């Protein structure tokens, strides 16, 4: 498989696309040393498609319901990524479990953001679970994607306080604002050649990262 350094980035979405927007804003601010070349959604209803359109970014819908199984869907996505000479894939609210059909060829070139302080709360309903557990903090983690769900070496992690009176929605919006900050940072590190997946660990500037990734302190 090619380890092409084309600097071409694909962003995979399923819905709102606020993280996609953060990448587009980062690009517009001249802070992303690569090209957002392609947006793929598994749903034609994804609001993020309009964001891609408005930003002049090529976008495609590959509807998972048109395929018999996850592998066939992933193969179609993979074909599209290869055709577009994509170097780095950003999962941004992409609500599909992906298989080794996609993770293997893009190992070390596939990032995800998860709205929890991984390894806590992989999976869904992360904010409610943090509230139910009585946690003092919540947050988000950018990580390399390995075949396991919400697993893979963390790259950068941000913590936000859980405040009295928080519900899942208020907490989610506070975390989301920080997601928009840390995700483009991780992609920038990758595109600058500073961030790499080595065996199963993440390295930044050749140094192993802490267990939760680099701690990002919100402004
Ligand atoms: C974010 O909370 C992200 O952490 C999770 O899905 C949500 C996507 O939001 N993986 P958006 O579509 O980027 O607005």
PDB file of N, CA and C in Angstrom, residues 85-188:
ATOM      1  N   UNK A  85      -6.292   9.908  -4.035  1.00  0.00           N
ATOM      2  CA  UNK A  85      -4.905  10.049  -3.556  1.00  0.00           C
ATOM      3  C   UNK A  85      -4.851  10.664  -2.161  1.00  0.00           C
ATOM      4  N   UNK A  86      -5.692  10.120  -1.278  1.00  0.00           N
ATOM      5  CA  UNK A  86      -5.791  10.652   0.079  1.00  0.00           C
ATOM      6  C   UNK A  86      -4.657  10.114   0.949  1.00  0.00           C
ATOM      7  N   UNK A  87      -4.045  11.028   1.686  1.00  0.00           N
ATOM      8  CA  UNK A  87      -2.991  10.620   2.618  1.00  0.00           C
ATOM      9  C   UNK A  87      -3.540  10.365   4.016  1.00  0.00           C
ATOM     10  N   UNK A  88      -4.401  11.266   4.473  1.00  0.00           N
ATOM     11  CA  UNK A  88      -4.868  11.231   5.866  1.00  0.00           C
ATOM     12  C   UNK A  88      -6.400  11.226   5.892  1.00  0.00           C
ATOM     13  N   UNK A  89      -6.951  10.316   6.679  1.00  0.00           N
ATOM     14  CA  UNK A  89      -8.403  10.224   6.812  1.00  0.00           C
ATOM     15  C   UNK A  89      -8.803  10.665   8.219  1.00  0.00           C
ATOM     16  N   UNK A  90      -9.764  11.575   8.260  1.00  0.00           N
ATOM     17  CA  UNK A  90     -10.278  12.141   9.508  1.00  0.00           C
ATOM     18  C   UNK A  90     -11.714  11.647   9.692  1.00  0.00           C
ATOM     19  N   UNK A  91     -11.937  10.878  10.746  1.00  0.00           N
ATOM     20  CA  UNK A  91     -13.313  10.473  11.064  1.00  0.00           C
ATOM     21  C   UNK A  91     -13.897  11.560  11.957  1.00  0.00           C
ATOM     22  N   UNK A  92     -14.951  12.188  11.506  1.00  0.00           N
ATOM     23  CA  UNK A  92     -15.512  13.325  12.235  1.00  0.00           C
ATOM     24  C   UNK A  92     -17.019  13.098  12.398  1.00  0.00           C
ATOM     25  N   UNK A  93     -17.353  12.348  13.455  1.00  0.00           N
ATOM     26  CA  UNK A  93     -18.758  12.007  13.649  1.00  0.00           C
ATOM     27  C   UNK A  93     -19.236  11.032  12.592  1.00  0.00           C
ATOM     28  N   UNK A  94     -18.361  10.128  12.191  1.00  0.00           N
ATOM     29  CA  UNK A  94     -18.701   9.103  11.193  1.00  0.00           C
ATOM     30  C   UNK A  94     -19.261   7.912  11.959  1.00  0.00           C
ATOM     31  N   UNK A  95     -20.558   7.721  11.860  1.00  0.00           N
ATOM     32  CA  UNK A  95     -21.245   6.794  12.764  1.00  0.00           C
ATOM     33  C   UNK A  95     -21.326   5.376  12.187  1.00  0.00           C
ATOM     34  N   UNK A  96     -20.228   4.908  11.672  1.00  0.00           N
ATOM     35  CA  UNK A  96     -20.147   3.529  11.187  1.00  0.00           C
ATOM     36  C   UNK A  96     -18.971   2.849  11.853  1.00  0.00           C
ATOM     37  N   UNK A  97     -19.166   1.598  12.212  1.00  0.00           N
ATOM     38  CA  UNK A  97     -18.028   0.793  12.660  1.00  0.00           C
ATOM     39  C   UNK A  97     -17.269   0.385  11.412  1.00  0.00           C
ATOM     40  N   UNK A  98     -15.989   0.694  11.375  1.00  0.00           N
ATOM     41  CA  UNK A  98     -15.229   0.354  10.176  1.00  0.00           C
ATOM     42  C   UNK A  98     -14.390  -0.897  10.413  1.00  0.00           C
ATOM     43  N   UNK A  99     -14.139  -1.606   9.325  1.00  0.00           N
ATOM     44  CA  UNK A  99     -13.493  -2.914   9.394  1.00  0.00           C
ATOM     45  C   UNK A  99     -12.044  -2.800   8.917  1.00  0.00           C
ATOM     46  N   UNK A 100     -11.292  -3.890   9.069  1.00  0.00           N
ATOM     47  CA  UNK A 100      -9.904  -3.875   8.574  1.00  0.00           C
ATOM     48  C   UNK A 100      -9.791  -3.607   7.072  1.00  0.00           C
ATOM     49  N   UNK A 101     -10.861  -3.773   6.327  1.00  0.00           N
ATOM     50  CA  UNK A 101     -10.820  -3.413   4.899  1.00  0.00           C
ATOM     51  C   UNK A 101     -10.353  -1.964   4.747  1.00  0.00           C
ATOM     52  N   UNK A 102     -10.765  -1.126   5.682  1.00  0.00           N
ATOM     53  CA  UNK A 102     -10.404   0.295   5.658  1.00  0.00           C
ATOM     54  C   UNK A 102      -9.261   0.608   6.623  1.00  0.00           C
ATOM     55  N   UNK A 103      -9.305  -0.011   7.805  1.00  0.00           N
ATOM     56  CA  UNK A 103      -8.285   0.352   8.807  1.00  0.00           C
ATOM     57  C   UNK A 103      -6.898  -0.149   8.410  1.00  0.00           C
ATOM     58  N   UNK A 104      -6.814  -1.303   7.761  1.00  0.00           N
ATOM     59  CA  UNK A 104      -5.474  -1.847   7.449  1.00  0.00           C
ATOM     60  C   UNK A 104      -4.728  -0.993   6.427  1.00  0.00           C
ATOM     61  N   UNK A 105      -5.322  -0.674   5.282  1.00  0.00           N
ATOM     62  CA  UNK A 105      -4.572   0.136   4.312  1.00  0.00           C
ATOM     63  C   UNK A 105      -4.242   1.537   4.831  1.00  0.00           C
ATOM     64  N   UNK A 106      -5.054   2.044   5.759  1.00  0.00           N
ATOM     65  CA  UNK A 106      -4.823   3.395   6.275  1.00  0.00           C
ATOM     66  C   UNK A 106      -4.266   3.388   7.697  1.00  0.00           C
ATOM     67  N   UNK A 107      -3.710   2.252   8.113  1.00  0.00           N
ATOM     68  CA  UNK A 107      -3.140   2.198   9.458  1.00  0.00           C
ATOM     69  C   UNK A 107      -2.075   3.288   9.613  1.00  0.00           C
ATOM     70  N   UNK A 108      -2.206   4.045  10.681  1.00  0.00           N
ATOM     71  CA  UNK A 108      -1.264   5.147  10.910  1.00  0.00           C
ATOM     72  C   UNK A 108      -1.624   6.407  10.144  1.00  0.00           C
ATOM     73  N   UNK A 109      -2.714   6.352   9.374  1.00  0.00           N
ATOM     74  CA  UNK A 109      -3.128   7.533   8.579  1.00  0.00           C
ATOM     75  C   UNK A 109      -4.619   7.797   8.775  1.00  0.00           C
ATOM     76  N   UNK A 110      -5.120   7.334   9.917  1.00  0.00           N
ATOM     77  CA  UNK A 110      -6.561   7.385  10.184  1.00  0.00           C
ATOM     78  C   UNK A 110      -6.753   7.882  11.613  1.00  0.00           C
ATOM     79  N   UNK A 111      -7.421   9.030  11.752  1.00  0.00           N
ATOM     80  CA  UNK A 111      -7.649   9.621  13.077  1.00  0.00           C
ATOM     81  C   UNK A 111      -9.142   9.696  13.364  1.00  0.00           C
ATOM     82  N   UNK A 112      -9.458   9.608  14.660  1.00  0.00           N
ATOM     83  CA  UNK A 112     -10.843   9.753  15.100  1.00  0.00           C
ATOM     84  C   UNK A 112     -10.856  10.680  16.310  1.00  0.00           C
ATOM     85  N   UNK A 113     -12.017  11.294  16.555  1.00  0.00           N
ATOM     86  CA  UNK A 113     -12.190  12.020  17.814  1.00  0.00           C
ATOM     87  C   UNK A 113     -13.340  11.377  18.561  1.00  0.00           C
ATOM     88  N   UNK A 114     -13.108  11.187  19.841  1.00  0.00           N
ATOM     89  CA  UNK A 114     -14.122  10.537  20.667  1.00  0.00           C
ATOM     90  C   UNK A 114     -14.423  11.454  21.854  1.00  0.00           C
ATOM     91  N   UNK A 115     -15.706  11.682  22.139  1.00  0.00           N
ATOM     92  CA  UNK A 115     -16.046  12.664  23.176  1.00  0.00           C
ATOM     93  C   UNK A 115     -15.994  12.088  24.592  1.00  0.00           C
ATOM     94  N   UNK A 116     -14.834  11.586  24.984  1.00  0.00           N
ATOM     95  CA  UNK A 116     -14.614  11.170  26.375  1.00  0.00           C
ATOM     96  C   UNK A 116     -13.118  11.195  26.638  1.00  0.00           C
ATOM     97  N   UNK A 117     -12.803  11.041  27.902  1.00  0.00           N
ATOM     98  CA  UNK A 117     -11.398  10.950  28.297  1.00  0.00           C
ATOM     99  C   UNK A 117     -10.988   9.484  28.175  1.00  0.00           C
ATOM    100  N   UNK A 118     -10.740   9.043  26.937  1.00  0.00           N
ATOM    101  CA  UNK A 118     -10.335   7.648  26.733  1.00  0.00           C
ATOM    102  C   UNK A 118      -9.119   7.348  27.625  1.00  0.00           C
ATOM    103  N   UNK A 119      -9.029   6.161  28.218  1.00  0.00           N
ATOM    104  CA  UNK A 119      -9.814   4.968  27.905  1.00  0.00           C
ATOM    105  C   UNK A 119     -11.189   4.895  28.556  1.00  0.00           C
ATOM    106  N   UNK A 120     -11.595   5.956  29.284  1.00  0.00           N
ATOM    107  CA  UNK A 120     -12.949   5.940  29.855  1.00  0.00           C
ATOM    108  C   UNK A 120     -13.999   6.082  28.755  1.00  0.00           C
ATOM    109  N   UNK A 121     -15.065   5.362  28.900  1.00  0.00           N
ATOM    110  CA  UNK A 121     -16.273   5.522  28.087  1.00  0.00           C
ATOM    111  C   UNK A 121     -16.083   5.437  26.564  1.00  0.00           C
ATOM    112  N   UNK A 122     -15.525   4.347  26.081  1.00  0.00           N
ATOM    113  CA  UNK A 122     -15.643   4.104  24.642  1.00  0.00           C
ATOM    114  C   UNK A 122     -17.121   3.890  24.311  1.00  0.00           C
ATOM    115  N   UNK A 123     -17.499   4.003  23.066  1.00  0.00           N
ATOM    116  CA  UNK A 123     -18.897   3.766  22.690  1.00  0.00           C
ATOM    117  C   UNK A 123     -19.743   5.022  22.810  1.00  0.00           C
ATOM    118  N   UNK A 124     -21.044   4.822  23.001  1.00  0.00           N
ATOM    119  CA  UNK A 124     -22.010   5.923  22.911  1.00  0.00           C
ATOM    120  C   UNK A 124     -22.352   6.510  24.276  1.00  0.00           C
ATOM    121  N   UNK A 125     -23.124   7.606  24.264  1.00  0.00           N
ATOM    122  CA  UNK A 125     -23.669   8.238  25.476  1.00  0.00           C
ATOM    123  C   UNK A 125     -22.589   8.607  26.489  1.00  0.00           C
ATOM    124  N   UNK A 126     -21.475   9.075  25.987  1.00  0.00           N
ATOM    125  CA  UNK A 126     -20.323   9.309  26.859  1.00  0.00           C
ATOM    126  C   UNK A 126     -20.612  10.363  27.929  1.00  0.00           C
ATOM    127  N   UNK A 127     -21.327  11.421  27.541  1.00  0.00           N
ATOM    128  CA  UNK A 127     -21.530  12.519  28.499  1.00  0.00           C
ATOM    129  C   UNK A 127     -22.462  12.087  29.625  1.00  0.00           C
ATOM    130  N   UNK A 128     -23.515  11.380  29.285  1.00  0.00           N
ATOM    131  CA  UNK A 128     -24.428  10.897  30.325  1.00  0.00           C
ATOM    132  C   UNK A 128     -23.712   9.914  31.248  1.00  0.00           C
ATOM    133  N   UNK A 129     -22.861   9.111  30.675  1.00  0.00           N
ATOM    134  CA  UNK A 129     -22.142   8.128  31.492  1.00  0.00           C
ATOM    135  C   UNK A 129     -21.191   8.835  32.463  1.00  0.00           C
ATOM    136  N   UNK A 130     -20.553   9.902  31.994  1.00  0.00           N
ATOM    137  CA  UNK A 130     -19.662  10.657  32.889  1.00  0.00           C
ATOM    138  C   UNK A 130     -20.472  11.313  34.010  1.00  0.00           C
ATOM    139  N   UNK A 131     -21.656  11.842  33.666  1.00  0.00           N
ATOM    140  CA  UNK A 131     -22.523  12.460  34.687  1.00  0.00           C
ATOM    141  C   UNK A 131     -23.003  11.401  35.682  1.00  0.00           C
ATOM    142  N   UNK A 132     -23.447  10.263  35.161  1.00  0.00           N
ATOM    143  CA  UNK A 132     -23.977   9.203  36.029  1.00  0.00           C
ATOM    144  C   UNK A 132     -22.915   8.686  36.994  1.00  0.00           C
ATOM    145  N   UNK A 133     -21.662   8.721  36.531  1.00  0.00           N
ATOM    146  CA  UNK A 133     -20.570   8.210  37.370  1.00  0.00           C
ATOM    147  C   UNK A 133     -20.128   9.241  38.408  1.00  0.00           C
ATOM    148  N   UNK A 134     -20.671  10.452  38.313  1.00  0.00           N
ATOM    149  CA  UNK A 134     -20.275  11.496  39.254  1.00  0.00           C
ATOM    150  C   UNK A 134     -18.888  12.049  38.989  1.00  0.00           C
ATOM    151  N   UNK A 135     -18.420  11.928  37.758  1.00  0.00           N
ATOM    152  CA  UNK A 135     -17.081  12.412  37.423  1.00  0.00           C
ATOM    153  C   UNK A 135     -16.991  13.930  37.592  1.00  0.00           C
ATOM    154  N   UNK A 136     -15.809  14.398  37.919  1.00  0.00           N
ATOM    155  CA  UNK A 136     -15.591  15.846  38.035  1.00  0.00           C
ATOM    156  C   UNK A 136     -15.226  16.466  36.694  1.00  0.00           C
ATOM    157  N   UNK A 137     -14.757  15.622  35.761  1.00  0.00           N
ATOM    158  CA  UNK A 137     -14.291  16.124  34.459  1.00  0.00           C
ATOM    159  C   UNK A 137     -14.795  15.233  33.338  1.00  0.00           C
ATOM    160  N   UNK A 138     -14.946  15.857  32.175  1.00  0.00           N
ATOM    161  CA  UNK A 138     -15.217  15.120  30.940  1.00  0.00           C
ATOM    162  C   UNK A 138     -14.218  15.639  29.913  1.00  0.00           C
ATOM    163  N   UNK A 139     -14.408  15.256  28.662  1.00  0.00           N
ATOM    164  CA  UNK A 139     -13.473  15.761  27.667  1.00  0.00           C
ATOM    165  C   UNK A 139     -13.552  15.012  26.363  1.00  0.00           C
ATOM    166  N   UNK A 140     -12.492  15.133  25.588  1.00  0.00           N
ATOM    167  CA  UNK A 140     -12.454  14.502  24.268  1.00  0.00           C
ATOM    168  C   UNK A 140     -11.021  14.083  23.973  1.00  0.00           C
ATOM    169  N   UNK A 141     -10.919  13.056  23.127  1.00  0.00           N
ATOM    170  CA  UNK A 141      -9.614  12.481  22.801  1.00  0.00           C
ATOM    171  C   UNK A 141      -9.528  12.254  21.295  1.00  0.00           C
ATOM    172  N   UNK A 142      -8.453  12.727  20.681  1.00  0.00           N
ATOM    173  CA  UNK A 142      -8.136  12.351  19.300  1.00  0.00           C
ATOM    174  C   UNK A 142      -7.194  11.156  19.373  1.00  0.00           C
ATOM    175  N   UNK A 143      -7.502  10.136  18.572  1.00  0.00           N
ATOM    176  CA  UNK A 143      -6.656   8.933  18.620  1.00  0.00           C
ATOM    177  C   UNK A 143      -6.490   8.345  17.228  1.00  0.00           C
ATOM    178  N   UNK A 144      -5.384   7.649  17.045  1.00  0.00           N
ATOM    179  CA  UNK A 144      -5.234   6.836  15.848  1.00  0.00           C
ATOM    180  C   UNK A 144      -6.257   5.714  15.894  1.00  0.00           C
ATOM    181  N   UNK A 145      -6.731   5.306  14.731  1.00  0.00           N
ATOM    182  CA  UNK A 145      -7.733   4.242  14.675  1.00  0.00           C
ATOM    183  C   UNK A 145      -7.047   2.914  14.390  1.00  0.00           C
ATOM    184  N   UNK A 146      -7.295   1.983  15.290  1.00  0.00           N
ATOM    185  CA  UNK A 146      -6.929   0.589  15.065  1.00  0.00           C
ATOM    186  C   UNK A 146      -8.260  -0.150  14.892  1.00  0.00           C
ATOM    187  N   UNK A 147      -8.232  -1.441  14.562  1.00  0.00           N
ATOM    188  CA  UNK A 147      -9.499  -2.103  14.267  1.00  0.00           C
ATOM    189  C   UNK A 147     -10.521  -2.096  15.407  1.00  0.00           C
ATOM    190  N   UNK A 148     -10.084  -1.996  16.682  1.00  0.00           N
ATOM    191  CA  UNK A 148     -11.048  -2.048  17.771  1.00  0.00           C
ATOM    192  C   UNK A 148     -11.810  -0.722  17.878  1.00  0.00           C
ATOM    193  N   UNK A 149     -13.070  -0.818  18.276  1.00  0.00           N
ATOM    194  CA  UNK A 149     -13.918   0.377  18.402  1.00  0.00           C
ATOM    195  C   UNK A 149     -13.332   1.353  19.425  1.00  0.00           C
ATOM    196  N   UNK A 150     -13.216   2.624  19.009  1.00  0.00           N
ATOM    197  CA  UNK A 150     -12.743   3.682  19.909  1.00  0.00           C
ATOM    198  C   UNK A 150     -11.470   3.286  20.636  1.00  0.00           C
ATOM    199  N   UNK A 151     -10.629   2.527  19.962  1.00  0.00           N
ATOM    200  CA  UNK A 151      -9.334   2.175  20.538  1.00  0.00           C
ATOM    201  C   UNK A 151      -8.262   2.726  19.620  1.00  0.00           C
ATOM    202  N   UNK A 152      -7.039   2.570  20.040  1.00  0.00           N
ATOM    203  CA  UNK A 152      -5.944   3.102  19.242  1.00  0.00           C
ATOM    204  C   UNK A 152      -5.271   4.198  20.029  1.00  0.00           C
ATOM    205  N   UNK A 153      -3.980   4.377  19.824  1.00  0.00           N
ATOM    206  CA  UNK A 153      -3.202   5.284  20.640  1.00  0.00           C
ATOM    207  C   UNK A 153      -3.712   6.724  20.639  1.00  0.00           C
ATOM    208  N   UNK A 154      -3.969   7.276  21.845  1.00  0.00           N
ATOM    209  CA  UNK A 154      -4.384   8.674  21.939  1.00  0.00           C
ATOM    210  C   UNK A 154      -3.281   9.615  21.491  1.00  0.00           C
ATOM    211  N   UNK A 155      -3.697  10.727  20.899  1.00  0.00           N
ATOM    212  CA  UNK A 155      -2.769  11.730  20.378  1.00  0.00           C
ATOM    213  C   UNK A 155      -2.838  13.006  21.220  1.00  0.00           C
ATOM    214  N   UNK A 156      -4.058  13.471  21.454  1.00  0.00           N
ATOM    215  CA  UNK A 156      -4.245  14.719  22.215  1.00  0.00           C
ATOM    216  C   UNK A 156      -5.580  14.612  22.939  1.00  0.00           C
ATOM    217  N   UNK A 157      -5.594  15.141  24.160  1.00  0.00           N
ATOM    218  CA  UNK A 157      -6.801  15.010  24.984  1.00  0.00           C
ATOM    219  C   UNK A 157      -7.057  16.327  25.704  1.00  0.00           C
ATOM    220  N   UNK A 158      -8.323  16.706  25.731  1.00  0.00           N
ATOM    221  CA  UNK A 158      -8.695  17.932  26.437  1.00  0.00           C
ATOM    222  C   UNK A 158      -9.710  17.591  27.521  1.00  0.00           C
ATOM    223  N   UNK A 159      -9.538  18.214  28.679  1.00  0.00           N
ATOM    224  CA  UNK A 159     -10.470  18.004  29.791  1.00  0.00           C
ATOM    225  C   UNK A 159     -11.299  19.258  29.993  1.00  0.00           C
ATOM    226  N   UNK A 160     -12.565  19.070  30.306  1.00  0.00           N
ATOM    227  CA  UNK A 160     -13.392  20.215  30.706  1.00  0.00           C
ATOM    228  C   UNK A 160     -14.063  19.854  32.025  1.00  0.00           C
ATOM    229  N   UNK A 161     -14.302  20.850  32.878  1.00  0.00           N
ATOM    230  CA  UNK A 161     -14.953  20.543  34.159  1.00  0.00           C
ATOM    231  C   UNK A 161     -16.426  20.192  33.955  1.00  0.00           C
ATOM    232  N   UNK A 162     -16.931  19.310  34.778  1.00  0.00           N
ATOM    233  CA  UNK A 162     -18.383  19.090  34.850  1.00  0.00           C
ATOM    234  C   UNK A 162     -18.912  20.040  35.925  1.00  0.00           C
ATOM    235  N   UNK A 163     -19.858  20.875  35.531  1.00  0.00           N
ATOM    236  CA  UNK A 163     -20.325  21.935  36.419  1.00  0.00           C
ATOM    237  C   UNK A 163     -21.641  21.544  37.078  1.00  0.00           C
ATOM    238  N   UNK A 164     -21.914  22.116  38.240  1.00  0.00           N
ATOM    239  CA  UNK A 164     -23.204  21.847  38.881  1.00  0.00           C
ATOM    240  C   UNK A 164     -24.334  22.200  37.912  1.00  0.00           C
ATOM    241  N   UNK A 165     -25.333  21.347  37.816  1.00  0.00           N
ATOM    242  CA  UNK A 165     -26.461  21.627  36.926  1.00  0.00           C
ATOM    243  C   UNK A 165     -26.250  21.155  35.507  1.00  0.00           C
ATOM    244  N   UNK A 166     -25.068  20.647  35.185  1.00  0.00           N
ATOM    245  CA  UNK A 166     -24.839  20.140  33.826  1.00  0.00           C
ATOM    246  C   UNK A 166     -25.788  18.994  33.506  1.00  0.00           C
ATOM    247  N   UNK A 167     -26.269  18.987  32.278  1.00  0.00           N
ATOM    248  CA  UNK A 167     -26.898  17.774  31.755  1.00  0.00           C
ATOM    249  C   UNK A 167     -26.075  17.339  30.543  1.00  0.00           C
ATOM    250  N   UNK A 168     -26.498  16.251  29.912  1.00  0.00           N
ATOM    251  CA  UNK A 168     -25.683  15.704  28.822  1.00  0.00           C
ATOM    252  C   UNK A 168     -25.513  16.731  27.699  1.00  0.00           C
ATOM    253  N   UNK A 169     -26.550  17.532  27.452  1.00  0.00           N
ATOM    254  CA  UNK A 169     -26.461  18.503  26.357  1.00  0.00           C
ATOM    255  C   UNK A 169     -25.499  19.643  26.669  1.00  0.00           C
ATOM    256  N   UNK A 170     -25.604  20.164  27.889  1.00  0.00           N
ATOM    257  CA  UNK A 170     -24.718  21.297  28.227  1.00  0.00           C
ATOM    258  C   UNK A 170     -23.265  20.822  28.263  1.00  0.00           C
ATOM    259  N   UNK A 171     -23.072  19.616  28.778  1.00  0.00           N
ATOM    260  CA  UNK A 171     -21.713  19.083  28.828  1.00  0.00           C
ATOM    261  C   UNK A 171     -21.199  18.812  27.416  1.00  0.00           C
ATOM    262  N   UNK A 172     -22.056  18.242  26.561  1.00  0.00           N
ATOM    263  CA  UNK A 172     -21.636  17.937  25.187  1.00  0.00           C
ATOM    264  C   UNK A 172     -21.212  19.208  24.463  1.00  0.00           C
ATOM    265  N   UNK A 173     -21.950  20.309  24.663  1.00  0.00           N
ATOM    266  CA  UNK A 173     -21.589  21.505  23.910  1.00  0.00           C
ATOM    267  C   UNK A 173     -20.286  22.103  24.433  1.00  0.00           C
ATOM    268  N   UNK A 174     -20.035  21.975  25.735  1.00  0.00           N
ATOM    269  CA  UNK A 174     -18.765  22.484  26.259  1.00  0.00           C
ATOM    270  C   UNK A 174     -17.592  21.641  25.742  1.00  0.00           C
ATOM    271  N   UNK A 175     -17.804  20.327  25.683  1.00  0.00           N
ATOM    272  CA  UNK A 175     -16.750  19.444  25.156  1.00  0.00           C
ATOM    273  C   UNK A 175     -16.545  19.709  23.663  1.00  0.00           C
ATOM    274  N   UNK A 176     -17.663  19.880  22.936  1.00  0.00           N
ATOM    275  CA  UNK A 176     -17.576  20.042  21.475  1.00  0.00           C
ATOM    276  C   UNK A 176     -16.719  21.257  21.097  1.00  0.00           C
ATOM    277  N   UNK A 177     -16.892  22.334  21.848  1.00  0.00           N
ATOM    278  CA  UNK A 177     -16.106  23.546  21.543  1.00  0.00           C
ATOM    279  C   UNK A 177     -14.611  23.242  21.617  1.00  0.00           C
ATOM    280  N   UNK A 178     -14.228  22.379  22.524  1.00  0.00           N
ATOM    281  CA  UNK A 178     -12.802  22.022  22.644  1.00  0.00           C
ATOM    282  C   UNK A 178     -12.398  20.992  21.592  1.00  0.00           C
ATOM    283  N   UNK A 179     -13.333  20.129  21.181  1.00  0.00           N
ATOM    284  CA  UNK A 179     -13.038  19.204  20.079  1.00  0.00           C
ATOM    285  C   UNK A 179     -12.568  19.989  18.862  1.00  0.00           C
ATOM    286  N   UNK A 180     -13.259  21.098  18.629  1.00  0.00           N
ATOM    287  CA  UNK A 180     -12.965  21.901  17.433  1.00  0.00           C
ATOM    288  C   UNK A 180     -11.562  22.499  17.490  1.00  0.00           C
ATOM    289  N   UNK A 181     -11.018  22.594  18.694  1.00  0.00           N
ATOM    290  CA  UNK A 181      -9.658  23.123  18.846  1.00  0.00           C
ATOM    291  C   UNK A 181      -8.631  22.003  18.670  1.00  0.00           C
ATOM    292  N   UNK A 182      -8.859  20.877  19.341  1.00  0.00           N
ATOM    293  CA  UNK A 182      -7.784  19.866  19.379  1.00  0.00           C
ATOM    294  C   UNK A 182      -7.697  19.030  18.102  1.00  0.00           C
ATOM    295  N   UNK A 183      -8.817  18.856  17.395  1.00  0.00           N
ATOM    296  CA  UNK A 183      -8.741  17.939  16.240  1.00  0.00           C
ATOM    297  C   UNK A 183      -7.860  18.500  15.118  1.00  0.00           C
ATOM    298  N   UNK A 184      -8.042  19.758  14.735  1.00  0.00           N
ATOM    299  CA  UNK A 184      -7.135  20.297  13.708  1.00  0.00           C
ATOM    300  C   UNK A 184      -5.670  20.336  14.158  1.00  0.00           C
ATOM    301  N   UNK A 185      -5.437  20.474  15.461  1.00  0.00           N
ATOM    302  CA  UNK A 185      -4.044  20.460  15.949  1.00  0.00           C
ATOM    303  C   UNK A 185      -3.418  19.100  15.647  1.00  0.00           C
ATOM    304  N   UNK A 186      -4.158  18.022  15.950  1.00  0.00           N
ATOM    305  CA  UNK A 186      -3.622  16.676  15.707  1.00  0.00           C
ATOM    306  C   UNK A 186      -3.343  16.467  14.223  1.00  0.00           C
ATOM    307  N   UNK A 187      -4.263  16.906  13.378  1.00  0.00           N
ATOM    308  CA  UNK A 187      -4.067  16.745  11.931  1.00  0.00           C
ATOM    309  C   UNK A 187      -2.872  17.561  11.453  1.00  0.00           C
ATOM    310  N   UNK A 188      -2.716  18.741  12.025  1.00  0.00           N
ATOM    311  CA  UNK A 188      -1.576  19.581  11.643  1.00  0.00           C
ATOM    312  C   UNK A 188      -0.266  18.880  11.995  1.00  0.00           C
TER     313      UNK A 188
END
